[in-house]
Amino acid sequence: MSGHPPPGPLSPDAPDLIPARMLSEFAYCPRAAYLEWVQGEFEDSVDTVEGKFQHRRVDIDPGRAPFPQDAETSDVIHARSVTLSAPDAGIVARIDLLELQGPLATPVDYKHGPMPDQPWEPVRVQLCAHAIVLRENGYQSDHGVIYYVESRSRVAVEFSEALTRRTLDLATSLRETVLAGRIPAPLVDSPKCPRCSLVGICLPDETNLLSMEPSDAGEIRRLTPARDDALPVYVQEQGASVGKHGEVLQIRQGNKTVSEVRLIDVAQVSLFGNVQITTQAVKELAARNIPISHFTYGGWFVALTQGMSHKNVELRIKQYQFALDPAEALKLSRWFVNGKIRNSRTLLRRNHREAPPDALTELSRLGNRALRVRAAASLLGLEGLAARVYFANFPGMLKTAENGFDFTARNRRPPRDPVNAVLSFLYALMVRELTAVTLRVGFDPYLGFYHRPRYGRPALALDLAEEFRPLVGDSVTLTLFNGGELKQRDFVTRAAGVALTPRARKQVLEAYERRMDTLITHPVFGYTISYRRVLEIQARLLARYLLGEIPEYPAFTTR
């Protein structure tokens, strides 16, 4: 076994030392290893959380590991959480438990589940990688142990010639895959996918459907939850403060705690106006990758606080390449605008008291033309025409006269009537949401394809918001006014502009959250999912397009 030659000198462009855990992941699913190691993607699942819990003793009790030349005792010495590297093999390993008896080293790997009939190959590969690292550091290692916590069973694994060669071959293949810079294709209809914590990021069935002939793609499974368990937290009471106490986020007014929410249940935090947040809370939210959105008192989205930038530089390179290529940027822009116009037509057809055939025909024509325009300026003009047709008929969807409201045209900065004030506030909420989503996926939210770069403007978030403006922003506005949830007293006039009162903002936020939590049938994939989950799926499909995995970006449109 020790006679295996090293893989040879590493290329200067080769990645850093490969973690042994990534070799295990690569043996299980090459795509998952690439997502996690190269693109920096990770999500906890029940299995990963349970695994961390079972490793708690290993992680806090390091013990002592003598050097091989110093290991003369016949007693067994235990050392926990030992990290060693093997530069020649190009592997680094963190060994859960190392049992040392003289120069003989036996790596022990903890697994939280019950003992299977025989250890799976990925587990054996990871253990063998530990042995390769130990040998390069002067230890002898001919077998390892897998300890299954649930059944409290030890299973010995012999480091055979075949297993050692397989492990080294996997290291070579993973390194070559990384250097090639192309993510492996998704598994097809694999039973491995449902329990994978990365399935909502990988989108295996969705990517396969969009990249294959329909007859080859198979049935689309809903492998991700229809809704997110964690939800946004909004704080708009002026003078309030947000702090952390243990595993709980506390909202205080003066010396009184007015609300508490478990950190595990928080998806994002939005602060309006004069609301303070403690350093401890900021650090904890950043560590958990929970964004903090900052709004003015009137509801303008002004800043986002988050943890370290996403590791996926590969995606951002592609984003910049496409944004700087006028032809590619125009192609994406056409899909965004076409989706917006089609959804505007659908909303008008469903909600107008007497949907005007001429307007529906014109929107259909303009939507089709959007896919054929040859210049960005022409697309901007075409979108403007569609917006004029749509908003000219918007009053026909409102019952504003019954409550004394009036709407004649879309206006903003500042909005000059209550309906426009609500539309602007909802659009700001959507842009905030999509800014956080694009950051989570790995994009630069300030570089768009349709909306051109401008200081402080999240152009990519605005791009992705286009197709959802009618479905979320406009739909919620209709619900609020037509349902009588907003009254004249909910608005204040300042100079030429109209603003929402705190009560009105609360009503709008509640209606917005109801809409985002609404379950719908996905028009392409056929499964049931919430609007909030759809936003992330669209951003990830855009990433799949930029990385060359699917031929087109499928704008989200309802029928």
Coordinates of C-alpha atoms in Angstrom, one line a residue:
M1 CA 0.0 0.0 0.0
S2 CA 2.8 2.4 0.8
G3 CA 4.3 1.7 -2.6
H4 CA 1.8 4.0 -4.4
P5 CA 3.5 6.9 -6.0
P6 CA 2.3 10.4 -5.3
P7 CA 0.0 11.9 -8.0
G8 CA 2.9 14.0 -9.2
P9 CA 3.7 17.7 -8.8
L10 CA 0.6 19.9 -8.6
S11 CA 0.0 22.5 -11.3
P12 CA 0.4 26.1 -10.1
D13 CA -3.3 26.5 -11.0
A14 CA -4.4 23.5 -9.0
P15 CA -6.7 24.1 -6.1
D16 CA -5.6 24.1 -2.5
L17 CA -5.2 20.8 -0.6
I18 CA -8.4 18.8 -1.0
P19 CA -10.2 18.1 2.2
A20 CA -10.8 14.4 2.8
R21 CA -14.5 15.1 3.4
M22 CA -14.7 16.5 -0.2
L23 CA -13.3 13.3 -1.6
S24 CA -16.1 11.5 0.3
E25 CA -18.6 14.0 -1.2
F26 CA -17.1 13.6 -4.7
A27 CA -17.5 9.8 -4.5
Y28 CA -21.1 10.3 -3.4
C29 CA -22.0 13.0 -6.0
P30 CA -19.5 15.0 -8.0
R31 CA -21.9 17.9 -8.4
A32 CA -22.4 18.2 -4.7
A33 CA -18.7 18.3 -4.1
Y34 CA -18.2 21.0 -6.7
L35 CA -21.1 23.1 -5.3
E36 CA -19.8 22.9 -1.8
W37 CA -16.0 23.2 -2.3
V38 CA -15.7 25.3 -5.4
Q39 CA -18.8 27.5 -5.2
G40 CA -19.0 27.7 -1.5
E41 CA -22.6 26.5 -1.2
F42 CA -23.9 24.8 2.0
E43 CA -27.2 24.2 3.7
D44 CA -27.9 22.3 6.8
S45 CA -30.3 19.4 6.8
V46 CA -31.5 17.1 9.5
D47 CA -28.6 14.8 8.8
T48 CA -25.9 17.5 9.0
V49 CA -27.3 19.1 12.2
E50 CA -27.5 15.6 13.8
G51 CA -23.9 14.9 12.6
K52 CA -22.6 18.2 14.2
F53 CA -24.3 17.3 17.5
Q54 CA -22.7 13.8 17.5
H55 CA -19.3 15.4 16.8
R56 CA -19.5 17.8 19.7
R57 CA -17.2 15.8 22.0
V58 CA -14.7 15.2 19.2
D59 CA -14.5 19.0 18.5
I60 CA -13.9 20.2 22.0
D61 CA -11.5 17.5 23.3
P62 CA -8.4 17.5 21.1
G63 CA -6.2 15.3 23.2
R64 CA -2.5 14.8 22.3
A65 CA -0.9 13.1 19.2
P66 CA 2.8 12.3 19.5
F67 CA 5.1 12.4 16.5
P68 CA 5.7 9.0 15.0
Q69 CA 9.4 9.0 16.1
D70 CA 8.3 9.7 19.6
A71 CA 5.6 7.1 19.8
E72 CA 7.5 4.3 21.7
T73 CA 4.8 3.3 24.2
S74 CA 2.8 0.2 23.9
D75 CA -0.2 1.9 25.4
V76 CA -3.1 3.2 23.2
I77 CA -3.2 6.9 23.1
H78 CA -6.3 8.8 21.9
A79 CA -6.2 12.1 20.2
R80 CA -9.3 13.9 19.0
S81 CA -9.9 16.4 16.1
V82 CA -6.4 16.0 14.6
T83 CA -5.6 18.0 11.5
L84 CA -2.8 16.9 9.2
S85 CA -1.9 17.5 5.6
A86 CA -0.2 15.5 2.8
P87 CA 1.2 18.0 0.2
D88 CA 2.5 15.2 -2.1
A89 CA -1.0 13.6 -2.3
G90 CA -2.7 17.0 -2.2
I91 CA -5.0 16.1 0.7
V92 CA -5.7 17.6 4.1
A93 CA -7.7 15.7 6.7
R94 CA -9.3 16.5 10.1
I95 CA -9.5 13.1 11.8
D96 CA -12.3 12.7 14.4
L97 CA -10.4 10.3 16.6
L98 CA -6.8 9.0 16.2
E99 CA -5.9 5.8 18.1
L100 CA -2.1 5.5 18.4
Q101 CA -0.1 2.5 19.6
G102 CA 3.5 3.0 18.9
P103 CA 3.9 4.1 15.3
L104 CA 0.6 2.4 14.3
A105 CA -2.2 5.0 13.8
T106 CA -5.8 4.0 13.4
P107 CA -8.2 6.8 12.2
V108 CA -11.7 6.6 13.6
D109 CA -14.5 8.4 11.8
Y110 CA -17.9 9.1 13.6
K111 CA -21.2 8.7 11.7
H112 CA -24.4 9.6 13.4
G113 CA -26.7 7.0 11.8
P114 CA -27.2 3.2 12.4
M115 CA -24.7 0.7 11.1
P116 CA -25.5 -0.4 7.5
D117 CA -24.9 -3.9 6.1
Q118 CA -21.5 -2.6 4.9
P119 CA -19.9 0.9 5.0
W120 CA -20.8 3.0 2.0
E121 CA -17.9 3.8 -0.5
P122 CA -17.8 7.5 0.3
V123 CA -17.3 6.7 4.0
R124 CA -14.5 4.2 3.2
V125 CA -12.9 6.7 0.8
Q126 CA -12.8 9.4 3.5
L127 CA -11.2 7.1 6.0
C128 CA -8.6 5.9 3.5
A129 CA -7.8 9.6 2.7
H130 CA -7.0 9.9 6.4
A131 CA -4.6 6.9 6.2
I132 CA -2.8 8.4 3.1
V133 CA -2.3 11.6 5.1
L134 CA -1.0 9.7 8.1
R135 CA 1.4 7.7 6.1
E136 CA 2.9 10.8 4.4
N137 CA 3.4 12.2 8.0
G138 CA 5.4 9.1 9.0
Y139 CA 2.8 7.0 10.7
Q140 CA 1.8 3.4 9.8
S141 CA -1.9 2.9 9.0
D142 CA -3.3 -0.3 7.5
H143 CA -6.9 -0.1 8.7
G144 CA -9.4 2.4 10.2
V145 CA -12.6 2.3 12.1
I146 CA -16.1 3.7 11.5
Y147 CA -18.0 4.3 14.7
Y148 CA -21.8 4.5 14.2
V149 CA -23.2 6.5 17.1
E150 CA -26.8 5.4 16.9
S151 CA -26.0 1.7 17.1
R152 CA -22.7 2.2 19.1
S153 CA -20.9 -0.1 16.7
R154 CA -17.3 -0.1 15.4
V155 CA -16.7 -1.4 11.9
A156 CA -13.1 -2.0 10.7
V157 CA -12.1 -0.9 7.2
E158 CA -9.0 -2.4 5.6
F159 CA -7.0 0.0 3.5
S160 CA -6.6 -2.4 0.5
E161 CA -4.6 -1.7 -2.7
A162 CA -7.9 -1.1 -4.6
L163 CA -9.3 1.3 -2.0
T164 CA -6.1 3.3 -1.8
R165 CA -5.9 3.6 -5.6
R166 CA -9.6 4.5 -5.8
T167 CA -9.1 7.3 -3.2
L168 CA -6.0 8.7 -5.1
D169 CA -7.9 8.5 -8.4
L170 CA -10.8 10.4 -6.9
A171 CA -8.4 13.1 -5.7
T172 CA -7.0 13.4 -9.3
S173 CA -10.5 13.5 -10.8
L174 CA -11.7 16.2 -8.4
R175 CA -8.7 18.3 -9.0
E176 CA -9.1 18.0 -12.8
T177 CA -12.8 18.9 -12.5
V178 CA -12.0 22.0 -10.5
L179 CA -9.3 23.1 -13.0
A180 CA -11.7 22.5 -15.9
G181 CA -14.1 25.0 -14.3
R182 CA -17.2 23.3 -15.2
I183 CA -19.7 21.9 -12.7
P184 CA -20.6 18.2 -13.1
A185 CA -24.1 17.5 -14.5
P186 CA -26.9 16.7 -12.0
L187 CA -27.7 13.1 -11.2
V188 CA -30.8 11.9 -13.1
D189 CA -33.7 10.6 -11.0
S190 CA -31.3 9.6 -8.3
P191 CA -32.5 8.4 -4.8
K192 CA -29.5 10.3 -3.4
C193 CA -31.1 13.7 -4.1
P194 CA -34.1 13.8 -1.6
R195 CA -31.8 13.6 1.5
C196 CA -29.1 15.9 0.1
S197 CA -28.9 19.3 2.0
L198 CA -27.9 21.0 -1.3
V199 CA -30.9 19.8 -3.4
G200 CA -32.6 23.3 -3.3
I201 CA -29.3 24.8 -4.6
C202 CA -28.5 22.1 -7.1
L203 CA -32.0 21.9 -8.6
P204 CA -31.2 18.5 -10.2
D205 CA -34.6 17.7 -11.7
E206 CA -35.3 21.3 -12.8
T207 CA -31.9 21.6 -14.5
N208 CA -32.3 18.3 -16.2
L209 CA -35.8 19.3 -17.5
L210 CA -34.6 22.6 -18.9
S211 CA -31.4 21.1 -20.5
M212 CA -32.7 17.8 -21.9
E213 CA -35.3 16.9 -24.4
P214 CA -38.7 16.6 -22.5
S215 CA -38.9 12.9 -23.2
D216 CA -35.5 12.3 -21.6
A217 CA -35.9 14.4 -18.4
G218 CA -38.2 12.2 -16.4
E219 CA -40.7 13.2 -13.8
I220 CA -40.0 16.4 -11.9
R221 CA -39.9 15.8 -8.1
R222 CA -40.5 18.6 -5.6
L223 CA -37.3 18.0 -3.6
T224 CA -37.3 21.3 -1.7
P225 CA -39.9 22.4 0.9
A226 CA -42.9 24.3 -0.5
R227 CA -42.3 27.0 2.1
D228 CA -39.4 28.2 4.2
D229 CA -39.6 27.4 7.9
A230 CA -37.8 30.7 8.7
L231 CA -39.6 34.0 8.2
P232 CA -38.7 37.7 8.0
V233 CA -38.8 39.9 11.1
Y234 CA -40.0 43.5 10.6
V235 CA -39.3 46.2 13.2
Q236 CA -40.8 49.7 12.6
E237 CA -41.6 51.0 16.1
Q238 CA -39.5 54.1 16.4
G239 CA -37.0 54.0 19.2
A240 CA -37.1 50.2 19.4
S241 CA -33.9 48.2 19.7
V242 CA -33.0 44.6 18.6
G243 CA -30.7 42.5 20.7
K244 CA -29.7 38.9 21.3
H245 CA -30.2 36.8 24.3
G246 CA -28.9 33.3 23.9
E247 CA -30.6 31.7 20.9
V248 CA -33.3 34.3 20.9
L249 CA -33.7 37.7 19.1
Q250 CA -35.3 40.2 21.4
I251 CA -37.1 43.4 20.3
R252 CA -37.3 46.0 23.1
Q253 CA -39.0 49.3 23.6
G254 CA -37.2 51.1 26.4
N255 CA -36.7 48.6 29.2
K256 CA -39.5 46.3 28.1
T257 CA -39.2 43.3 25.8
V258 CA -42.1 43.5 23.4
S259 CA -41.3 40.5 21.3
E260 CA -39.0 37.5 21.0
V261 CA -38.2 35.1 18.2
R262 CA -35.9 32.2 18.0
L263 CA -32.9 32.8 15.8
I264 CA -33.5 29.5 14.0
D265 CA -36.9 30.9 12.9
V266 CA -35.5 34.1 11.4
A267 CA -34.9 34.4 7.6
Q268 CA -34.1 38.2 7.5
V269 CA -34.5 41.3 9.6
S270 CA -35.9 44.6 8.3
L271 CA -35.5 47.8 10.3
F272 CA -37.5 51.0 9.5
G273 CA -36.3 54.4 10.5
N274 CA -34.9 55.0 14.0
V275 CA -34.5 51.4 15.1
Q276 CA -31.2 50.3 16.8
I277 CA -29.5 46.9 16.7
T278 CA -26.8 45.7 19.1
T279 CA -23.3 44.6 17.9
Q280 CA -23.9 41.1 19.4
A281 CA -27.1 40.7 17.3
V282 CA -25.4 41.9 14.1
K283 CA -22.5 39.5 14.6
E284 CA -24.8 36.5 15.3
L285 CA -27.1 37.3 12.3
A286 CA -24.0 37.7 10.0
A287 CA -22.6 34.4 11.3
R288 CA -25.9 32.7 10.4
N289 CA -26.0 34.4 7.0
I290 CA -29.2 36.3 7.9
P291 CA -29.3 39.6 6.2
I292 CA -30.4 42.9 7.9
S293 CA -32.2 45.3 5.6
H294 CA -32.3 49.0 6.5
F295 CA -35.2 51.2 5.4
T296 CA -35.9 54.9 5.9
Y297 CA -38.9 55.8 8.1
G298 CA -40.9 56.2 4.9
G299 CA -40.0 52.8 3.6
W300 CA -37.1 53.4 1.1
F301 CA -34.6 50.6 1.0
V302 CA -31.2 52.1 1.7
A303 CA -28.8 49.5 3.0
L304 CA -28.1 45.8 3.6
T305 CA -25.9 44.3 6.4
Q306 CA -24.6 40.8 5.8
G307 CA -21.8 38.4 6.5
M308 CA -18.8 37.7 4.3
S309 CA -19.4 37.7 0.5
H310 CA -20.4 34.4 -1.1
K311 CA -17.5 32.3 -2.2
N312 CA -18.8 31.7 -5.7
V313 CA -16.5 33.9 -7.6
E314 CA -17.0 31.6 -10.6
L315 CA -20.6 32.9 -10.9
R316 CA -19.7 36.5 -10.5
I317 CA -17.1 36.2 -13.3
K318 CA -19.8 34.9 -15.6
Q319 CA -22.2 37.6 -14.5
Y320 CA -19.6 40.3 -15.4
Q321 CA -18.8 38.7 -18.8
F322 CA -22.5 38.5 -19.7
A323 CA -23.3 42.0 -18.5
L324 CA -20.4 43.5 -20.5
D325 CA -21.5 41.6 -23.7
P326 CA -24.3 43.7 -25.3
A327 CA -25.8 40.8 -27.2
E328 CA -25.9 38.5 -24.1
A329 CA -27.3 41.3 -21.9
L330 CA -30.0 42.1 -24.4
K331 CA -31.0 38.4 -24.6
L332 CA -31.6 38.3 -20.9
S333 CA -33.3 41.6 -20.9
R334 CA -35.8 40.4 -23.5
W335 CA -36.8 37.5 -21.3
F336 CA -37.2 39.7 -18.2
V337 CA -39.4 42.2 -20.1
N338 CA -41.4 39.5 -21.9
G339 CA -42.2 37.9 -18.5
K340 CA -43.3 41.3 -17.0
I341 CA -45.6 42.1 -20.0
R342 CA -47.2 38.6 -20.0
N343 CA -47.8 38.7 -16.3
S344 CA -49.3 42.3 -16.6
R345 CA -51.7 41.0 -19.2
T346 CA -52.7 38.1 -17.1
L347 CA -53.4 40.3 -14.0
L348 CA -55.5 42.7 -16.2
R349 CA -57.4 39.8 -17.8
R350 CA -58.2 38.3 -14.4
N351 CA -59.1 41.4 -12.4
H352 CA -60.4 44.1 -14.7
R353 CA -64.2 44.5 -14.4
E354 CA -64.5 44.5 -18.2
A355 CA -61.1 43.6 -19.6
P356 CA -60.7 45.7 -22.8
P357 CA -59.9 43.4 -25.7
D358 CA -57.8 46.1 -27.4
A359 CA -55.5 46.4 -24.4
L360 CA -55.1 42.7 -24.0
T361 CA -54.3 42.3 -27.7
E362 CA -51.7 45.2 -27.5
L363 CA -50.0 43.7 -24.5
S364 CA -49.8 40.3 -26.2
R365 CA -48.3 41.9 -29.3
L366 CA -45.8 43.9 -27.3
G367 CA -44.8 40.9 -25.3
N368 CA -44.0 39.0 -28.4
R369 CA -42.1 41.9 -29.9
A370 CA -40.0 42.1 -26.8
L371 CA -38.4 38.7 -27.7
R372 CA -37.4 40.0 -31.1
V373 CA -36.0 43.5 -30.5
R374 CA -32.4 44.1 -31.6
A375 CA -31.4 47.0 -29.4
A376 CA -31.6 47.8 -25.7
A377 CA -33.0 51.2 -26.4
S378 CA -35.8 49.7 -28.4
L379 CA -36.6 47.3 -25.6
L380 CA -36.8 50.2 -23.1
G381 CA -39.2 52.0 -25.4
L382 CA -41.3 48.9 -25.9
E383 CA -41.5 48.3 -22.1
G384 CA -42.6 51.9 -21.7
L385 CA -45.4 51.4 -24.2
A386 CA -46.6 48.3 -22.4
A387 CA -46.5 50.1 -19.0
R388 CA -48.7 52.9 -20.4
V389 CA -51.3 50.5 -21.8
Y390 CA -51.3 48.5 -18.5
F391 CA -51.5 51.4 -16.1
A392 CA -54.1 53.2 -18.3
N393 CA -56.4 50.2 -17.5
F394 CA -55.2 49.8 -13.9
P395 CA -58.1 51.8 -12.5
G396 CA -60.5 49.2 -13.9
M397 CA -59.1 46.7 -11.4
L398 CA -59.5 48.9 -8.4
K399 CA -62.6 49.7 -6.3
T400 CA -61.0 53.0 -5.1
A401 CA -64.0 55.2 -5.7
E402 CA -65.9 53.4 -2.9
N403 CA -63.2 54.5 -0.4
G404 CA -62.6 57.9 -1.8
F405 CA -59.3 57.0 -3.5
D406 CA -58.2 58.0 -7.0
F407 CA -55.7 56.6 -9.4
T408 CA -55.0 58.0 -12.9
A409 CA -51.4 57.1 -13.7
R410 CA -48.3 55.6 -12.3
N411 CA -46.0 58.2 -10.6
R412 CA -43.2 58.0 -8.0
R413 CA -40.4 60.0 -6.3
P414 CA -42.5 61.0 -4.5
P415 CA -45.8 59.1 -5.2
R416 CA -48.6 61.6 -5.4
D417 CA -51.5 59.4 -4.3
P418 CA -52.2 56.5 -1.9
V419 CA -52.2 53.8 -4.6
N420 CA -48.9 54.9 -6.0
A421 CA -47.5 55.1 -2.4
V422 CA -48.5 51.5 -1.8
L423 CA -47.1 50.4 -5.1
S424 CA -43.7 52.1 -4.5
F425 CA -43.5 50.6 -1.0
L426 CA -44.2 47.1 -2.2
Y427 CA -41.7 47.4 -5.1
A428 CA -39.1 48.5 -2.5
L429 CA -39.9 45.4 -0.4
M430 CA -39.5 43.1 -3.5
V431 CA -36.1 44.7 -4.4
R432 CA -35.0 44.2 -0.8
E433 CA -36.0 40.6 -0.9
L434 CA -34.3 40.0 -4.2
T435 CA -31.1 41.8 -3.2
A436 CA -30.8 39.3 -0.3
V437 CA -31.6 36.4 -2.6
T438 CA -29.0 37.4 -5.2
L439 CA -26.3 37.7 -2.5
R440 CA -27.3 34.3 -1.1
V441 CA -27.0 32.7 -4.6
G442 CA -23.5 34.3 -5.2
F443 CA -24.3 37.2 -7.5
D444 CA -23.3 40.8 -7.3
P445 CA -26.7 42.4 -6.9
Y446 CA -25.5 45.8 -8.2
L447 CA -24.6 44.6 -11.7
G448 CA -27.6 43.9 -13.9
F449 CA -28.3 43.1 -17.5
Y450 CA -31.4 45.2 -18.2
H451 CA -31.0 47.8 -15.6
R452 CA -27.7 49.4 -16.2
P453 CA -25.2 50.0 -13.3
R454 CA -25.8 53.1 -11.2
Y455 CA -24.3 54.0 -7.9
G456 CA -26.3 52.4 -5.0
R457 CA -28.9 50.7 -7.2
P458 CA -29.2 46.9 -7.0
A459 CA -29.6 46.5 -10.8
L460 CA -29.8 42.7 -10.8
A461 CA -32.4 42.6 -8.1
L462 CA -34.4 45.1 -10.2
D463 CA -34.0 42.8 -13.3
L464 CA -35.4 39.8 -11.4
A465 CA -38.2 41.9 -9.9
E466 CA -39.6 42.7 -13.3
E467 CA -41.6 39.6 -13.8
F468 CA -42.9 39.7 -10.2
R469 CA -44.1 43.3 -10.1
P470 CA -47.6 42.4 -11.4
L471 CA -47.8 39.1 -9.5
V472 CA -46.7 40.4 -6.1
G473 CA -46.6 44.2 -5.9
D474 CA -49.7 45.0 -8.0
S475 CA -51.7 42.0 -6.8
V476 CA -51.1 42.9 -3.1
T477 CA -52.1 46.5 -3.9
L478 CA -55.4 45.4 -5.4
T479 CA -56.1 43.2 -2.4
L480 CA -55.5 46.0 0.1
F481 CA -57.6 48.6 -1.6
N482 CA -60.4 46.3 -2.9
G483 CA -60.7 44.6 0.4
G484 CA -61.0 47.9 2.3
E485 CA -57.9 47.2 4.4
L486 CA -56.6 50.7 3.9
K487 CA -58.5 53.9 4.7
Q488 CA -57.9 57.6 4.0
R489 CA -56.5 58.0 7.5
D490 CA -53.7 55.6 6.7
F491 CA -52.0 58.2 4.5
V492 CA -50.4 61.6 5.1
T493 CA -49.6 64.3 2.5
R494 CA -46.3 66.0 2.6
A495 CA -45.7 68.7 0.1
A496 CA -46.5 67.0 -3.2
G497 CA -46.0 63.5 -2.0
V498 CA -48.1 60.9 -0.1
A499 CA -46.7 58.6 2.6
L500 CA -48.0 55.7 4.6
T501 CA -48.6 55.9 8.3
P502 CA -47.1 53.2 10.6
R503 CA -50.5 51.4 10.7
A504 CA -50.6 51.4 6.9
R505 CA -47.1 50.0 6.6
K506 CA -48.1 47.3 9.0
Q507 CA -51.1 46.4 6.9
V508 CA -49.0 46.4 3.7
L509 CA -46.3 44.2 5.3
E510 CA -48.9 41.7 6.5
A511 CA -50.5 41.5 3.1
Y512 CA -47.1 41.2 1.4
E513 CA -46.2 38.3 3.7
R514 CA -49.5 36.6 3.0
R515 CA -48.7 36.9 -0.8
M516 CA -45.2 35.6 -0.4
D517 CA -46.4 32.6 1.6
T518 CA -49.1 31.8 -1.0
L519 CA -48.7 28.4 -2.5
I520 CA -48.9 28.2 -6.3
T521 CA -48.4 25.5 -8.9
H522 CA -45.1 26.2 -10.7
P523 CA -46.0 26.7 -14.4
V524 CA -42.9 24.8 -15.7
F525 CA -42.1 22.2 -13.0
G526 CA -45.7 21.4 -11.9
Y527 CA -45.1 21.2 -8.2
T528 CA -46.6 23.4 -5.5
I529 CA -44.4 26.1 -4.0
S530 CA -44.6 29.5 -2.3
Y531 CA -43.8 32.8 -4.1
R532 CA -40.9 33.3 -1.7
R533 CA -39.3 30.0 -2.7
V534 CA -40.0 30.9 -6.4
L535 CA -37.8 34.0 -6.1
E536 CA -34.8 32.0 -5.1
I537 CA -35.5 29.3 -7.7
Q538 CA -35.5 32.0 -10.4
A539 CA -32.2 33.4 -9.2
R540 CA -30.7 30.0 -9.2
L541 CA -32.0 29.2 -12.7
L542 CA -30.4 32.5 -13.8
A543 CA -27.1 31.2 -12.4
R544 CA -27.6 27.8 -14.2
Y545 CA -28.0 29.8 -17.5
L546 CA -24.9 31.9 -17.0
L547 CA -22.9 28.8 -16.1
G548 CA -24.0 27.1 -19.3
E549 CA -26.2 24.4 -17.8
I550 CA -29.5 25.4 -19.4
P551 CA -30.0 27.0 -22.8
E552 CA -32.5 29.7 -21.7
Y553 CA -33.6 31.6 -18.7
P554 CA -37.2 30.7 -18.1
A555 CA -39.1 33.8 -16.9
F556 CA -41.8 33.0 -14.3
T557 CA -45.2 33.6 -15.9
T558 CA -48.7 32.5 -14.8
R559 CA -51.4 31.5 -17.2

